[in-house]
Amino acid sequence: MYTPEQQRAFYDLSKELLEKETHPSREAAEAAMRDLRDVILYHEWRYYVLNDPVVSDYEYDRLFKKLESLEAQFPELIAPDSPTQRVSADLTEDFPSAEHLTPMLSLANSYNAEDLFDFDEQVKKLTLTPAEDDVEYVVEPKFDGGTIALVYENDLLHRAATRGNGIMGEEMTANARVIRSIPLKAAFSKFGFQKVELRGEVLIRKDIFTQVNQKREAEGLPLFANPRNAATGGLRMKDPKETAQRGLEAFVYQLAFAADAEGADQLDRLATHDESIALLGNLGFKVPVEERKVCRGIQEVVDFCNRWQARREDYPYEIDGMVVKVNRRDLQERCGYTSHHPRWAIAYKFQAKQATSRLVNVEYQVGKVGSITPVAKLEPVHLAGVTISSVSLHNEDFIRAKDLRIGDTVLVERAGDVIPYIVKAMAELRTGEERTIGFPRFCPVNDTGNPVELVREEGEAAWRCPVCVCGAQDLQRLIWHVSKDAMDIEGLGKSIVERFFELGWLRSLADVYRLPYDQIEQLEGFGAKSVANLQASIEKAKQNPIHRLLHSLSIHHLGQKISKLLAAEIGHVLDLKNWTLEDYTHIKDVGPVVAENVMAYFQQPGNIRLLEEMESLGVNLRQTDDDRPRAASADAPLAGKSILFTGTLQTMGRKEAQEKAEAAGARNVSAVSSKLDILVAGEAAGSKLKKARELGTVQVLTEEEFLNLIG
Ligand code: IVH
C-alpha cells in the first residue's frame, strides 16, 4: 500500500506539519491542506489497518485539528476525499463487509480540564441549558481494544462486525461467537426490541496479554506490542478456534439501534444512556459498573476523570482515557452530530505513554566505577507531560538485541513515573541510510589523546574504563560521594560539584573537606548565608557513621546493605586493610565479587592515603553507635552478644547457624578479637579456636552447647 520511502516521507512531513504554525497565503494553505490530507490518511491506515501507529494519538489529533481549522477558513478548498469528510479508515479484503445499521462515528478528544469545561459550555448552548444549571453526564472508561458492533435479531446474536470505515465494517460473527462475554442469546424481546445494534470493545486483560506474549516467545513467534494489538489481532483470526484461545472479552458501551417488529425506533423508550447500559448489564452483557458514574455537572466529571487517570495502571484492562456522555437522550438529540462525531460525547484522553522520534546520535557517559553507558539522543518529543531528548540505552547488548541504528525512528515509552525507554525501532521506516551503532573499544569520554582500552568482565553487561586518565570518573565519584544516599551533603548538588570541579577546587574526595569558603563566597549565586549553610552541612557530614562513608567511596558493587554489614564488623575503616577474602565472605550476604572489590580497594596505597587525608581533615573513620546493629530484645538468649562459627558443623550449615544466632539476638562477626563474646567450634576448628583460647576472654561452645543455649 505504501512503500518504505513513502512511509518515511509521510512520517517526516507529519512532524514538519506539527511544527508549522500559520499559513499566511491561500497558496500556502492549499498546499498544507493537501499535505495534511495525505499524512492523515497514511496515519489512519497505520492505525486502523496495520494496528501499528507511528505517531501518538495526540499528534494525530493535532494534525486532524489543523486540517479542520484550515477547512473552516477556506471552505471552498475542502476536498471530497478529505479525512474530515467521512469516518476514517480502510477495509482489508480478508473478511466480507457488512453495513452498520447506523454509522459508527468517532469521538472528539479532550486533554485537560479546560477542554472539558469548553465541552460543557457548548453542550449547554446546544441544549439551551442555563449556564448556572448542571448537565448530567455519564463517565466511563475509554477501552483501548478493537471496536465491535453486535446485531441481535429475535434475541439471537445475528452478526458481529468491526468498525471498518464507520459505514461498512468487516463481518466476523464466527469469531465473536467464541468470546464468552458476548451472549449468543439475550432477551431483548421482553422490552419489545426485535432488532438491536450494540457497540462495544473487544479487549484482552493485561495479565492474559503477558501470558500470550510469553507463550509466543517460547514458540519463537513475534510478540504483540501491546494488549490492543493482541485483542484486535485475536479478533481477526481466520480460524475462530484461534480466537477462542486468545482469552478475549468484550465490554458493551452503547445501545446504538433498537426497533420493534414493525421496524419502528424504540430507542426513545430509554430516557438515559445510564439506563440503557444498566439494561444491557441485566441482559447478561459485560458493561462498566464501578468504573461508570453518573456525574452532576462538569466538575464532578473532571474529578472522576482525574481519579481514573491515577488508577489507570491498576485497572486490569488497558484504557487510554474516559468517555464523557450527556446522560439524557433528549438532550443528546438536541446536541446532534458532526460528520465525524456526536456533539453530546467527548473522549478525555490520558497523557500518551508512547511516542515516536528519531534517534539522531549516541553519546557515551562514564559512571563512578567506570561503566560506559550509551545514551540515545533523540529529536525532542513530548511524552506524558515532559519533553524527552535523551534516553539511556543501558549497554551494548541492549543496542544489539533491539537492533537500534542511528537515524532510526524509535518508539519511546514512559509509563507512570518510570524513566523513558526505547521499546523498538520501526524497521519499516528505514531508508537504508541508517548506521549501525558500533560500540567503542576505547574510552569515548577520555579526551586527553592517550587512549584507554575498555574492558568487559565476565558476567558484566557494561564495558568499563579501567584507568581513568581524564578525570571524568573523578567527577562522577565526587557527585556520588556528596549525594543523598552517600554522605548526604545538602547544598552541594550535581551542578555545584561540576562548577567547583571546573574551578579546580574539587579533584579528590578529600577536597570536599577543604573547600575555599572565602572564595566560594565571591562566586555568583553564593552569599555569606549560603556558604555558612554549606560549611555546616559539610561539618555535619564529617560525623557520619562509617557505613555512609564506605558506601560513598564508589567501590564497584558495594551498596548500602553490604556497607552496613561491613561497618558493623569494624572499629575503624582502615581495619579493612588487613582483611582477607575469607573475612569478608564469612559475613552472611557478602559474596566473593564484592569482597574482592573491597579488598582490592583497601590494598591500593593511594586509597589508604586518601582515607588518612580525610581523617586528618576531620572525617570520622571510627565505628559509631549507628553502625552497630540494633540490639535484639533484652530477654533474647544471646542478646547483645557477638558470635563466630568456626570448623564444620554437624546438624546445620553455617548460614543456618548464623541465622539462628541472629534470631536469638546475637550479632555475627567474622574475626576473632577482644570484642568477640562467643566462639562456636565445630569439627576440625583451627586457628580461630586457637586464637580465641589464647585471648582467654572468649566463651568457646560446642555445636550442641550452642543449640541448648538458644533453646
Ligand atoms: S462511545 C458515538 N464509549 O473509542 C459514540 N466509545 O473514537 C461512539 N471507545 O473506537 C463511541 N471506549 O470503540 C464510546 N466507553 C466508550 C468507549 C468508546 C472505547 C472507542 C470506540 C471507538 C473510539 C471512539
XYZ file of C-alpha atoms and ligand atoms in Angstrom, residues 48 105-107 140-144 146-148 163 200-201 253-254 323 325 337 342 344-345, ligand 1:
47
model
C -6.779 1.083 11.712
C -18.834 7.747 14.494
C -15.647 8.675 16.259
C -15.293 10.787 19.357
C -16.958 5.529 31.651
C -13.557 4.175 30.610
C -12.347 4.579 27.066
C -11.391 0.986 26.430
C -8.332 0.564 24.269
C -10.902 -3.273 18.986
C -14.352 -1.822 18.319
C -17.156 -4.262 17.644
C -15.848 -0.676 12.854
C -18.510 -2.292 22.365
C -14.844 -3.032 22.604
C -20.855 0.737 25.984
C -23.622 1.829 23.652
C -15.576 8.921 27.695
C -21.547 11.347 27.510
C -23.725 15.261 15.312
C -21.536 13.156 18.201
C -23.012 15.015 23.042
C -19.911 12.991 23.861
S -18.830 5.812 22.576
C -20.941 7.793 19.204
N -17.712 4.751 24.681
O -13.400 4.901 21.160
C -20.003 7.457 20.311
N -16.524 4.669 22.624
O -13.467 7.215 18.754
C -19.265 6.245 19.996
N -14.363 3.509 22.779
O -13.134 3.205 18.511
C -18.260 5.893 20.931
N -14.491 3.009 24.917
O -14.644 1.878 20.079
C -17.585 5.018 23.366
N -16.864 3.822 26.642
C -16.738 4.079 25.328
C -15.607 3.687 24.587
C -15.529 4.004 23.236
C -13.751 2.910 23.819
C -13.769 3.602 21.422
C -14.692 3.232 20.305
C -14.092 3.980 19.140
C -13.425 5.124 19.780
C -14.199 6.395 19.505
